[in-house]
Amino acid sequence: MTRHQEVHQTDASELANALRFLAADSVEKAKSGHPGMPLGMADLATVLFTKHLKFDVKNPEWPDRDRFILSNGHGSMLQYSLLHLLGYEGATIKELQRFRQLHARTAGHPELGYLPGIETTTGPLGQGLGNSVGFALGERMMNADFGDDLVDHRTWVFCGDGCLMEGVGQEAISLAGHLKLSKLTLVFDDNRTTIDGATSVATSENHAARFAAANWRVLHADGHDHDDINEAMTEAKTSDQPTVIIARTRIGFGAPTKEGKSIVHGSPLGPDELAGLRKNLNWPHEPFVIPEPIKNKWRSAGVAGATERLAWQDRLKGISPATREKFERRISGKFPPTLEAEVKAAIKSAVATPTAAPIRKGSLAATAVLQNSMPELVGGSADLTGSVLTKPDNMQLVVPGEYAGRHVGYGIREHVMAATMNGLALHGGFFPYGGTYLTFSDYCRPSIRMAAIMNIRVVFLFSHDSIGVGEDGPTHQPIEQLASLRAIPNLRVYRPADGVEALECWLDAALHSGPSAMVVARQAVEPVRRVERPDMPSRRGGYVLQEAREKRDLTLIATGSEVDLAIRTAALLEKSNINAAIVSLPCWETFDVQDQSYRDAVLGTGPRYAIEAALPMGWGRYVGSEENVFGVPSFGMSGPGPQVYAEMGLIPETIAESILNRLGAKQSVTA
Amino acid sequence: MTRHQEVHQTDASELANALRFLAADSVEKAKSGHPGMPLGMADLATVLFTKHLKFDVKNPEWPDRDRFILSNGHGSMLQYSLLHLLGYEGATIKELQRFRQLHARTAGHPELGYLPGIETTTGPLGQGLGNSVGFALGERMMNADFGDDLVDHRTWVFCGDGCLMEGVGQEAISLAGHLKLSKLTLVFDDNRTTIDGATSVATSENHAARFAAANWRVLHADGHDHDDINEAMTEAKTSDQPTVIIARTRIGFGAPTKEGKSIVHGSPLGPDELAGLRKNLNWPHEPFVIPEPIKNKWRSAGVAGATERLAWQDRLKGISPATREKFERRISGKFPPTLEAEVKAAIKSAVATPTAAPIRKGSLAATAVLQNSMPELVGGSADLTGSVLTKPDNMQLVVPGEYAGRHVGYGIREHVMAATMNGLALHGGFFPYGGTYLTFSDYCRPSIRMAAIMNIRVVFLFSHDSIGVGEDGPTHQPIEQLASLRAIPNLRVYRPADGVEALECWLDAALHSGPSAMVVARQAVEPVRRVERPDMPSRRGGYVLQEAREKRDLTLIATGSEVDLAIRTAALLEKSNINAAIVSLPCWETFDVQDQSYRDAVLGTGPRYAIEAALPMGWGRYVGSEENVFGVPSFGMSGPGPQVYAEMGLIPETIAESILNRLGAKQSVTA
């Protein structure tokens, strides 16, 4: 080692130690948190943020910045320490001192929107790694649209063993390798320690070989040697494959008795250990005190990217106004002005030529309409393109190495499909949707939850939405999935009843800032919307589709494929002189926030019954009791769809008879 | 090739063709199904079932049989054809002709219990592969208990690309390699075709390298060359690692225009293609007609294992009566006679010394009690052993290569943990449970659903069950998970309120034949059960924990950690002369099947309110409207647990005040 390198190394160690002590002291003060990872990854973070990451703290939303993702989100204090030292607005010492306290911007795990510089919410392992596929893919797809001058940045991810053990992490590795996302670099904190002890208690994976099998470039580094780290990161930037840097580290680096041990993962060090850490790392400073020279070096690193950003701004000014407008609209997430009109035109045409069709087909038509004015629309499927109907004819495939297409073949990897969609949305410039069968929404549920927590605009498209699936049987017939999705806070769950409602629901999802699940039937149904309604009533969540012929005796509420069933049931009831209004309720979440008088008028004052080929759970809020729901309380069965419907009592005759009996019973009671 | 081999090969091809045509003709008749895989894997199945698999059709439950798992369950007709030709009871031609029809034993995907020889329900990709880890581990663990004489069998799995792309499949590969499950053989149908086209559209994985990285033995075979297949299967049996046979096959083998194409995967061939198949494979026989010589060969294969089974029966007779009794009880799944008494004794002692404790600790104590009389109890954790509290002190670890222990370190692989537990239960001889945080129940949800469909006895243990988690924040605070788990048909969801209820709930789960979720709080609560109740009332799902002092004015219903909160709320209400009864409702599913009079008596006739730190969804059935629930309607927040509770209004003062207001309002309305 030359004298120069030695000095350099010493300086950099001090920078890293500043991160270490801010993290350890904050955890100590909070009496809660995870010091082990920040102590272990501080050197890696220092080299990345001072030498490689392209960013500018004064412009944290600069579209061409590199993205940094902390997939091992429990190490949040590493990120908060970085944000503070680099000078991000709001990442004050005071906030660090409020780590993990109510309403602090320094939550237990990094939360999107709490502080600038946090690109995604992490914590549940594997999610950040999954997102990173979307970030890196988004960069390539924007680059395909706008060229190197405007889009040329990298995605850097930190992760630990947990992210690699999780299935979603494995799916991410496989997909990123396939898609040749060469600007994705994963820094693996190879500390060989998990909560339960040495990683060897639960895994024998040869990580290098595993990544190589998925077509990743594999590099190794001593995670505490800054030169070694720097060399690996430099090399990663030249790779034509995604790159993993397997960085050998010591968890809890520097802690006198806890370094390298599980115990340092998730609890404060305690005063003695922390004092020992200070001694070991030659850090005499009080908690939360960072010497000026060190602080200044970090602050310089925070603005070092300004030159590059200004050059980028110049390039942006240099392009044609039309391109610039396109680029800026895409990045801003604003809607194309033509969108609503195009959807209305499509509705007009659909109403004019009503034909029985699978609702999934209506959904396909809707995405085709959206695609016309939304180049940001990115479809995709977990190997069910022609079955879920995710790809409009003129939507091109995304191909490894070429990213001008708009439909991603995620393979049979539902979980990372959802996580990638989240990453695409977070990257900016895209409105992603991706499809699988509703029953397999369970496979992507953890990522759906993350979209809901982050409130990002993605559409999870789920077809084959009921026992109507038929012959494939219980494993493929969703029963509880509608209720389970509706249970996720902040997720809009749409279940359109025909092609017109599909258009309205898709428009609503596109204009909504948060995530949606679009649930569509496989089987053909009669169109239920046969007259034009300029108010696009699905956008209110629920509406009177068909008023009772005379005074309303009761209200039949249904969603999706069961709206047609409700109409046919009403026709039977009419023969017994019972006048039923039909309410279509494609989106509970939207309906629930309409004003009371609207909701009351829609639902009516008489008896109400719901028809939905799913678990009745949750319907009580509209029909008083789950007993007033014609649903499916148990798992399904294998057989032709219409027969399964009949077996479950979901045919007009059975429902009408049951309603008449109940009305009779009620009348006799009240009489 | 010698003349002998040629003849042999021809014969075997005819055996395989019998499978092919039963499958293709059944799909054709059903006008629905998946012919591609049976045509492609028929040769592999023929060699496996005629030369390697140890079984006896007359004794399909023989404990020492090899297990066969069709992880690519859409190829169900391959399995049904095998079951028919081998002579399994009930697998008649008539049933084959009823493939995919209502109430047929030949459902769209293989369903446990529909026909003998089906070891697990498959269809959702990756699940069978996940189960297989449990089957193979179960064999080793039973072997550790009872020796080679009684337990010495193998687990054979068929799978396709889908199972390998799924995260749960990847987790299974990693875990099986780590656990050195050398008697597990995976036959991978490497047909390079998925629904969306060539597998190359979505994956570039080097499968051989990937398996090798996880410490698997990797063999290759031409999947249509019986000698090659035989050699690989023979070699697999000598491996000291789990083995994958990468079998190169052609999907839709023999179909004139559809072979090797995606279109043959999931639709009937059609009459012309089927006629062409007959011609190509030289199969002149009518649909469902199998020539006697071929049939006889298959029938012989079906009983070839009888000799081995009889030898095994002899060995069983030869062992000591005590060991035999133990073995037979374990296999039968019968409960140890001492179980209930031991739990009662533990309750007696718990009631005698009431102390505040985390409910997860009560759960740990319960598993320790169960373990005393249940050697079949197998614990495990997804890297949260000391946090979820899954391992009683005297439960030993399962170590790769040594299987006498009873606690499995699943690593950070929640999904395959659940799938493995299912496999252990299905293997027989075990009552598995495994733990993670409740918020991560989402990660294992597809496997929980499979347990519910199959009605097998496993306990999914989930701790950190509410906003009480505190500082870890929104990603780690379950909100919708309780509702989502309750939504799964046939799953019992328990949420005990203290150590005594934990004992009762665990006993109930142990005595119940189906699956359960055991949901326990991380934080300490005051014990709510302070007097002995020999009826163990949690076993009725819900009960009056504390009657109102005088006439009951209202009922407060709660679960888990909120029962104590309800008691404290009632104490406040009492000061306003409102007499509240406290109902603890640890298991909705059990309560809902109690007789009406019991339920009415418990719930009372007055106003009812529920307190549960979770989404109110579903509570309407007990309290009339979700508005009467004190719950958590949105995602949580990072901060100390008690502060988050207060922020959400879940403290006695806020709840009591709200109830008093409502009663006042109601009184004014009725006045």
PDB file of C-alpha atoms in Angstrom, chain A residues 32 34 100-103 107-109 111 114 121-127 161-162 165-168 170-171 174-175 178 194-196 200-206 209-210 213-215 381 383-386 409-415 439-440 442-443 445-446 449-450 452-453 471-481 483-484 486-490 588 615 617-618 621 624 626 633-635 637-640 643-644 647, chain B residues 32 34 100-103 107-109 111 114 121-127 161-162 165-168 170-171 174-175 178 194-196 200-206 209-210 213-215 381 383-386 409-415 439-440 442-443 445-446 449-450 452-453 471-481 483-484 486-490 588 615 617-618 621 624 626 633-635 637-640 643-644 647:
ATOM      1  CA  SER A  32     -34.722  -0.307  19.511  1.00  0.00           C
ATOM      2  CA  HIS A  34     -30.671  -2.866  14.115  1.00  0.00           C
ATOM      3  CA  ARG A 100     -38.339   4.975  15.557  1.00  0.00           C
ATOM      4  CA  GLN A 101     -40.455   7.509  17.467  1.00  0.00           C
ATOM      5  CA  LEU A 102     -44.040   8.305  16.595  1.00  0.00           C
ATOM      6  CA  HIS A 103     -44.338  10.576  13.529  1.00  0.00           C
ATOM      7  CA  ALA A 107     -39.213   5.187  10.852  1.00  0.00           C
ATOM      8  CA  GLY A 108     -38.073   1.716  11.844  1.00  0.00           C
ATOM      9  CA  HIS A 109     -37.704   0.778   8.193  1.00  0.00           C
ATOM     10  CA  GLU A 111     -40.564   4.503   4.195  1.00  0.00           C
ATOM     11  CA  TYR A 114     -40.658  10.198   4.699  1.00  0.00           C
ATOM     12  CA  THR A 121     -40.159   1.282   1.205  1.00  0.00           C
ATOM     13  CA  THR A 122     -38.288  -1.780   2.353  1.00  0.00           C
ATOM     14  CA  GLY A 123     -38.240  -4.121   5.309  1.00  0.00           C
ATOM     15  CA  PRO A 124     -40.038  -7.292   4.232  1.00  0.00           C
ATOM     16  CA  LEU A 125     -37.081  -9.158   2.836  1.00  0.00           C
ATOM     17  CA  GLY A 126     -36.653  -9.595  -0.884  1.00  0.00           C
ATOM     18  CA  GLN A 127     -38.993  -6.726  -1.784  1.00  0.00           C
ATOM     19  CA  ASP A 161     -28.750 -13.200   3.166  1.00  0.00           C
ATOM     20  CA  GLY A 162     -32.456 -12.829   3.850  1.00  0.00           C
ATOM     21  CA  MET A 165     -33.159 -16.808   0.652  1.00  0.00           C
ATOM     22  CA  GLU A 166     -36.605 -15.377  -0.062  1.00  0.00           C
ATOM     23  CA  GLY A 167     -38.315 -16.817  -3.111  1.00  0.00           C
ATOM     24  CA  VAL A 168     -39.042 -13.351  -4.458  1.00  0.00           C
ATOM     25  CA  GLN A 170     -34.568 -15.740  -6.262  1.00  0.00           C
ATOM     26  CA  GLU A 171     -37.187 -14.814  -8.843  1.00  0.00           C
ATOM     27  CA  SER A 174     -33.458 -15.095 -12.406  1.00  0.00           C
ATOM     28  CA  LEU A 175     -35.480 -12.379 -14.139  1.00  0.00           C
ATOM     29  CA  HIS A 178     -32.637 -13.019 -18.238  1.00  0.00           C
ATOM     30  CA  THR A 194     -28.699 -14.406  10.454  1.00  0.00           C
ATOM     31  CA  ILE A 195     -31.004 -13.970  13.405  1.00  0.00           C
ATOM     32  CA  ASP A 196     -30.892 -17.669  14.213  1.00  0.00           C
ATOM     33  CA  SER A 200     -24.838 -22.241   7.787  1.00  0.00           C
ATOM     34  CA  VAL A 201     -27.686 -23.312  10.092  1.00  0.00           C
ATOM     35  CA  ALA A 202     -30.117 -22.796   7.238  1.00  0.00           C
ATOM     36  CA  THR A 203     -28.325 -22.504   3.935  1.00  0.00           C
ATOM     37  CA  SER A 204     -25.477 -24.126   2.045  1.00  0.00           C
ATOM     38  CA  GLU A 205     -26.000 -22.171  -1.127  1.00  0.00           C
ATOM     39  CA  ASN A 206     -22.953 -21.361  -3.216  1.00  0.00           C
ATOM     40  CA  ALA A 209     -22.443 -20.183  -8.548  1.00  0.00           C
ATOM     41  CA  ARG A 210     -26.128 -19.416  -8.110  1.00  0.00           C
ATOM     42  CA  ALA A 213     -26.291 -19.767 -13.229  1.00  0.00           C
ATOM     43  CA  ALA A 214     -28.682 -16.861 -13.737  1.00  0.00           C
ATOM     44  CA  ASN A 215     -26.268 -14.989 -15.982  1.00  0.00           C
ATOM     45  CA  SER A 381     -47.882 -11.386 -17.576  1.00  0.00           C
ATOM     46  CA  ASP A 383     -46.794 -16.682 -18.434  1.00  0.00           C
ATOM     47  CA  LEU A 384     -50.520 -16.259 -19.039  1.00  0.00           C
ATOM     48  CA  THR A 385     -50.498 -13.618 -21.756  1.00  0.00           C
ATOM     49  CA  GLY A 386     -53.140 -15.186 -23.956  1.00  0.00           C
ATOM     50  CA  GLY A 409     -42.732 -11.646 -19.996  1.00  0.00           C
ATOM     51  CA  TYR A 410     -42.220 -12.176 -16.286  1.00  0.00           C
ATOM     52  CA  GLY A 411     -42.253 -15.951 -16.545  1.00  0.00           C
ATOM     53  CA  ILE A 412     -43.976 -18.066 -13.915  1.00  0.00           C
ATOM     54  CA  ARG A 413     -42.835 -15.654 -11.261  1.00  0.00           C
ATOM     55  CA  GLU A 414     -45.920 -13.858  -9.955  1.00  0.00           C
ATOM     56  CA  HIS A 415     -44.231 -12.449  -6.905  1.00  0.00           C
ATOM     57  CA  THR A 439     -56.194 -17.410  -7.266  1.00  0.00           C
ATOM     58  CA  PHE A 440     -52.504 -16.695  -7.706  1.00  0.00           C
ATOM     59  CA  ASP A 442     -51.829 -14.974  -3.168  1.00  0.00           C
ATOM     60  CA  TYR A 443     -48.379 -15.469  -4.672  1.00  0.00           C
ATOM     61  CA  ARG A 445     -49.614 -10.523  -2.033  1.00  0.00           C
ATOM     62  CA  PRO A 446     -46.557  -9.217  -0.150  1.00  0.00           C
ATOM     63  CA  ARG A 449     -49.194  -4.763   0.163  1.00  0.00           C
ATOM     64  CA  MET A 450     -46.024  -2.761  -0.476  1.00  0.00           C
ATOM     65  CA  ALA A 452     -50.584  -0.092  -1.038  1.00  0.00           C
ATOM     66  CA  ILE A 453     -48.283   1.156   1.711  1.00  0.00           C
ATOM     67  CA  GLU A 471     -62.767 -27.630 -14.643  1.00  0.00           C
ATOM     68  CA  ASP A 472     -59.437 -26.580 -13.178  1.00  0.00           C
ATOM     69  CA  GLY A 473     -60.998 -27.132  -9.795  1.00  0.00           C
ATOM     70  CA  PRO A 474     -60.536 -25.929  -6.209  1.00  0.00           C
ATOM     71  CA  THR A 475     -56.886 -24.906  -6.469  1.00  0.00           C
ATOM     72  CA  HIS A 476     -57.661 -22.636  -9.410  1.00  0.00           C
ATOM     73  CA  GLN A 477     -60.992 -21.252  -8.263  1.00  0.00           C
ATOM     74  CA  PRO A 478     -60.560 -18.135  -6.154  1.00  0.00           C
ATOM     75  CA  ILE A 479     -62.961 -17.980  -3.226  1.00  0.00           C
ATOM     76  CA  GLU A 480     -61.394 -15.846  -0.514  1.00  0.00           C
ATOM     77  CA  GLN A 481     -59.177 -13.721  -2.759  1.00  0.00           C
ATOM     78  CA  ALA A 483     -62.217 -10.457   0.372  1.00  0.00           C
ATOM     79  CA  SER A 484     -58.495 -10.721   1.023  1.00  0.00           C
ATOM     80  CA  ARG A 486     -60.407  -5.779  -0.277  1.00  0.00           C
ATOM     81  CA  ALA A 487     -58.855  -6.227   3.162  1.00  0.00           C
ATOM     82  CA  ILE A 488     -55.631  -4.536   2.073  1.00  0.00           C
ATOM     83  CA  PRO A 489     -55.864  -0.888   3.120  1.00  0.00           C
ATOM     84  CA  ASN A 490     -55.457   1.657   0.336  1.00  0.00           C
ATOM     85  CA  TRP A 588     -66.164  -0.843  -2.845  1.00  0.00           C
ATOM     86  CA  LEU A 615     -66.684 -15.487   0.080  1.00  0.00           C
ATOM     87  CA  MET A 617     -67.006 -11.723   4.080  1.00  0.00           C
ATOM     88  CA  GLY A 618     -67.303  -7.964   4.252  1.00  0.00           C
ATOM     89  CA  ARG A 621     -71.738  -3.340   5.304  1.00  0.00           C
ATOM     90  CA  GLY A 624     -76.777  -5.794   6.773  1.00  0.00           C
ATOM     91  CA  GLU A 626     -73.683 -11.928   5.399  1.00  0.00           C
ATOM     92  CA  PRO A 633     -68.627 -20.019   1.473  1.00  0.00           C
ATOM     93  CA  SER A 634     -66.260 -22.923   0.806  1.00  0.00           C
ATOM     94  CA  PHE A 635     -63.704 -24.122  -1.709  1.00  0.00           C
ATOM     95  CA  MET A 637     -65.060 -27.967  -7.277  1.00  0.00           C
ATOM     96  CA  SER A 638     -63.880 -29.272 -10.618  1.00  0.00           C
ATOM     97  CA  GLY A 639     -66.501 -29.308 -13.347  1.00  0.00           C
ATOM     98  CA  PRO A 640     -67.822 -27.161 -16.165  1.00  0.00           C
ATOM     99  CA  GLN A 643     -72.530 -26.558 -13.494  1.00  0.00           C
ATOM    100  CA  VAL A 644     -70.348 -25.405 -10.610  1.00  0.00           C
ATOM    101  CA  GLU A 647     -74.147 -26.569  -7.674  1.00  0.00           C
TER     102      GLU A 647
ATOM    103  CA  SER B  32     -60.757 -29.472 -21.388  1.00  0.00           C
ATOM    104  CA  HIS B  34     -53.677 -30.524 -20.502  1.00  0.00           C
ATOM    105  CA  ARG B 100     -63.035 -32.839 -15.059  1.00  0.00           C
ATOM    106  CA  GLN B 101     -66.743 -33.478 -14.607  1.00  0.00           C
ATOM    107  CA  LEU B 102     -68.655 -32.498 -11.504  1.00  0.00           C
ATOM    108  CA  HIS B 103     -68.046 -34.881  -8.573  1.00  0.00           C
ATOM    109  CA  ALA B 107     -60.611 -33.550 -10.955  1.00  0.00           C
ATOM    110  CA  GLY B 108     -58.836 -31.022 -13.136  1.00  0.00           C
ATOM    111  CA  HIS B 109     -55.809 -31.190 -10.874  1.00  0.00           C
ATOM    112  CA  GLU B 111     -56.814 -33.658  -5.306  1.00  0.00           C
ATOM    113  CA  TYR B 114     -60.107 -38.248  -4.431  1.00  0.00           C
ATOM    114  CA  THR B 121     -53.025 -31.805  -4.019  1.00  0.00           C
ATOM    115  CA  THR B 122     -51.098 -29.969  -6.695  1.00  0.00           C
ATOM    116  CA  GLY B 123     -51.763 -27.422  -9.407  1.00  0.00           C
ATOM    117  CA  PRO B 124     -50.493 -24.086  -8.114  1.00  0.00           C
ATOM    118  CA  LEU B 125     -46.949 -24.327  -9.354  1.00  0.00           C
ATOM    119  CA  GLY B 126     -44.105 -24.962  -6.955  1.00  0.00           C
ATOM    120  CA  GLN B 127     -46.344 -26.339  -4.196  1.00  0.00           C
ATOM    121  CA  ASP B 161     -40.305 -25.144 -15.744  1.00  0.00           C
ATOM    122  CA  GLY B 162     -43.059 -23.425 -13.809  1.00  0.00           C
ATOM    123  CA  MET B 165     -39.376 -20.409 -11.827  1.00  0.00           C
ATOM    124  CA  GLU B 166     -41.643 -19.989  -8.796  1.00  0.00           C
ATOM    125  CA  GLY B 167     -39.940 -18.540  -5.740  1.00  0.00           C
ATOM    126  CA  VAL B 168     -41.275 -21.337  -3.560  1.00  0.00           C
ATOM    127  CA  GLN B 170     -36.335 -22.005  -5.577  1.00  0.00           C
ATOM    128  CA  GLU B 171     -36.661 -21.971  -1.805  1.00  0.00           C
ATOM    129  CA  SER B 174     -32.101 -24.373  -1.595  1.00  0.00           C
ATOM    130  CA  LEU B 175     -33.550 -25.972   1.545  1.00  0.00           C
ATOM    131  CA  HIS B 178     -28.968 -27.729   2.626  1.00  0.00           C
ATOM    132  CA  THR B 194     -44.296 -22.664 -21.441  1.00  0.00           C
ATOM    133  CA  ILE B 195     -47.737 -21.231 -22.060  1.00  0.00           C
ATOM    134  CA  ASP B 196     -46.298 -18.034 -23.503  1.00  0.00           C
ATOM    135  CA  SER B 200     -36.364 -18.650 -23.542  1.00  0.00           C
ATOM    136  CA  VAL B 201     -38.932 -15.840 -23.665  1.00  0.00           C
ATOM    137  CA  ALA B 202     -38.761 -15.611 -19.886  1.00  0.00           C
ATOM    138  CA  THR B 203     -35.775 -17.449 -18.529  1.00  0.00           C
ATOM    139  CA  SER B 204     -32.113 -17.931 -19.276  1.00  0.00           C
ATOM    140  CA  GLU B 205     -31.391 -19.956 -16.183  1.00  0.00           C
ATOM    141  CA  ASN B 206     -28.707 -22.621 -16.401  1.00  0.00           C
ATOM    142  CA  ALA B 209     -25.615 -24.962 -12.526  1.00  0.00           C
ATOM    143  CA  ARG B 210     -28.414 -23.628 -10.372  1.00  0.00           C
ATOM    144  CA  ALA B 213     -25.054 -24.322  -6.524  1.00  0.00           C
ATOM    145  CA  ALA B 214     -27.601 -25.617  -4.012  1.00  0.00           C
ATOM    146  CA  ASN B 215     -25.732 -28.868  -3.487  1.00  0.00           C
ATOM    147  CA  SER B 381     -38.992 -21.179  12.210  1.00  0.00           C
ATOM    148  CA  ASP B 383     -35.118 -17.493  11.053  1.00  0.00           C
ATOM    149  CA  LEU B 384     -37.088 -16.066  13.968  1.00  0.00           C
ATOM    150  CA  THR B 385     -36.693 -18.846  16.519  1.00  0.00           C
ATOM    151  CA  GLY B 386     -36.010 -16.650  19.512  1.00  0.00           C
ATOM    152  CA  GLY B 409     -34.348 -24.107  10.668  1.00  0.00           C
ATOM    153  CA  TYR B 410     -36.150 -23.136   7.477  1.00  0.00           C
ATOM    154  CA  GLY B 411     -34.080 -20.039   6.910  1.00  0.00           C
ATOM    155  CA  ILE B 412     -35.652 -16.845   5.633  1.00  0.00           C
ATOM    156  CA  ARG B 413     -37.942 -18.897   3.433  1.00  0.00           C
ATOM    157  CA  GLU B 414     -41.475 -18.547   4.801  1.00  0.00           C
ATOM    158  CA  HIS B 415     -43.161 -19.950   1.742  1.00  0.00           C
ATOM    159  CA  THR B 439     -47.290  -9.769   8.619  1.00  0.00           C
ATOM    160  CA  PHE B 440     -45.246 -12.344   6.741  1.00  0.00           C
ATOM    161  CA  ASP B 442     -48.632 -13.186   3.291  1.00  0.00           C
ATOM    162  CA  TYR B 443     -45.432 -14.842   2.114  1.00  0.00           C
ATOM    163  CA  ARG B 445     -50.350 -17.801   1.962  1.00  0.00           C
ATOM    164  CA  PRO B 446     -50.462 -20.061  -1.111  1.00  0.00           C
ATOM    165  CA  ARG B 449     -54.464 -22.365   1.262  1.00  0.00           C
ATOM    166  CA  MET B 450     -53.255 -25.794   0.127  1.00  0.00           C
ATOM    167  CA  ALA B 452     -56.894 -25.800   3.999  1.00  0.00           C
ATOM    168  CA  ILE B 453     -57.955 -27.444   0.750  1.00  0.00           C
ATOM    169  CA  GLU B 471     -41.131   0.577  16.193  1.00  0.00           C
ATOM    170  CA  ASP B 472     -40.684  -1.681  13.184  1.00  0.00           C
ATOM    171  CA  GLY B 473     -43.470   0.273  11.542  1.00  0.00           C
ATOM    172  CA  PRO B 474     -46.100  -0.223   8.845  1.00  0.00           C
ATOM    173  CA  THR B 475     -44.353  -2.995   6.924  1.00  0.00           C
ATOM    174  CA  HIS B 476     -44.081  -5.098  10.056  1.00  0.00           C
ATOM    175  CA  GLN B 477     -47.448  -4.327  11.615  1.00  0.00           C
ATOM    176  CA  PRO B 478     -50.141  -6.703  10.431  1.00  0.00           C
ATOM    177  CA  ILE B 479     -53.476  -5.004   9.816  1.00  0.00           C
ATOM    178  CA  GLU B 480     -55.392  -7.029   7.252  1.00  0.00           C
ATOM    179  CA  GLN B 481     -53.771 -10.390   7.948  1.00  0.00           C
ATOM    180  CA  ALA B 483     -59.188 -10.921   8.228  1.00  0.00           C
ATOM    181  CA  SER B 484     -57.327 -12.463   5.310  1.00  0.00           C
ATOM    182  CA  ARG B 486     -60.131 -15.882   8.515  1.00  0.00           C
ATOM    183  CA  ALA B 487     -61.191 -15.585   4.891  1.00  0.00           C
ATOM    184  CA  ILE B 488     -59.504 -18.876   3.996  1.00  0.00           C
ATOM    185  CA  PRO B 489     -62.168 -21.579   4.120  1.00  0.00           C
ATOM    186  CA  ASN B 490     -61.452 -24.483   6.453  1.00  0.00           C
ATOM    187  CA  TRP B 588     -64.342 -17.589  15.116  1.00  0.00           C
ATOM    188  CA  LEU B 615     -59.004  -4.500  10.249  1.00  0.00           C
ATOM    189  CA  MET B 617     -63.662  -6.657   8.262  1.00  0.00           C
ATOM    190  CA  GLY B 618     -65.879  -9.600   9.111  1.00  0.00           C
ATOM    191  CA  ARG B 621     -71.471 -10.973  12.099  1.00  0.00           C
ATOM    192  CA  GLY B 624     -74.058  -6.056  13.709  1.00  0.00           C
ATOM    193  CA  GLU B 626     -68.252  -2.810  11.500  1.00  0.00           C
ATOM    194  CA  PRO B 633     -58.693   0.561   9.507  1.00  0.00           C
ATOM    195  CA  SER B 634     -55.413   1.637   7.906  1.00  0.00           C
ATOM    196  CA  PHE B 635     -51.730   0.814   7.903  1.00  0.00           C
ATOM    197  CA  MET B 637     -46.982   3.577  12.113  1.00  0.00           C
ATOM    198  CA  SER B 638     -43.513   3.362  13.553  1.00  0.00           C
ATOM    199  CA  GLY B 639     -43.261   4.158  17.253  1.00  0.00           C
ATOM    200  CA  PRO B 640     -43.322   2.467  20.618  1.00  0.00           C
ATOM    201  CA  GLN B 643     -48.044   4.915  21.766  1.00  0.00           C
ATOM    202  CA  VAL B 644     -49.225   3.447  18.488  1.00  0.00           C
ATOM    203  CA  GLU B 647     -52.690   6.944  18.479  1.00  0.00           C
TER     204      GLU B 647
END
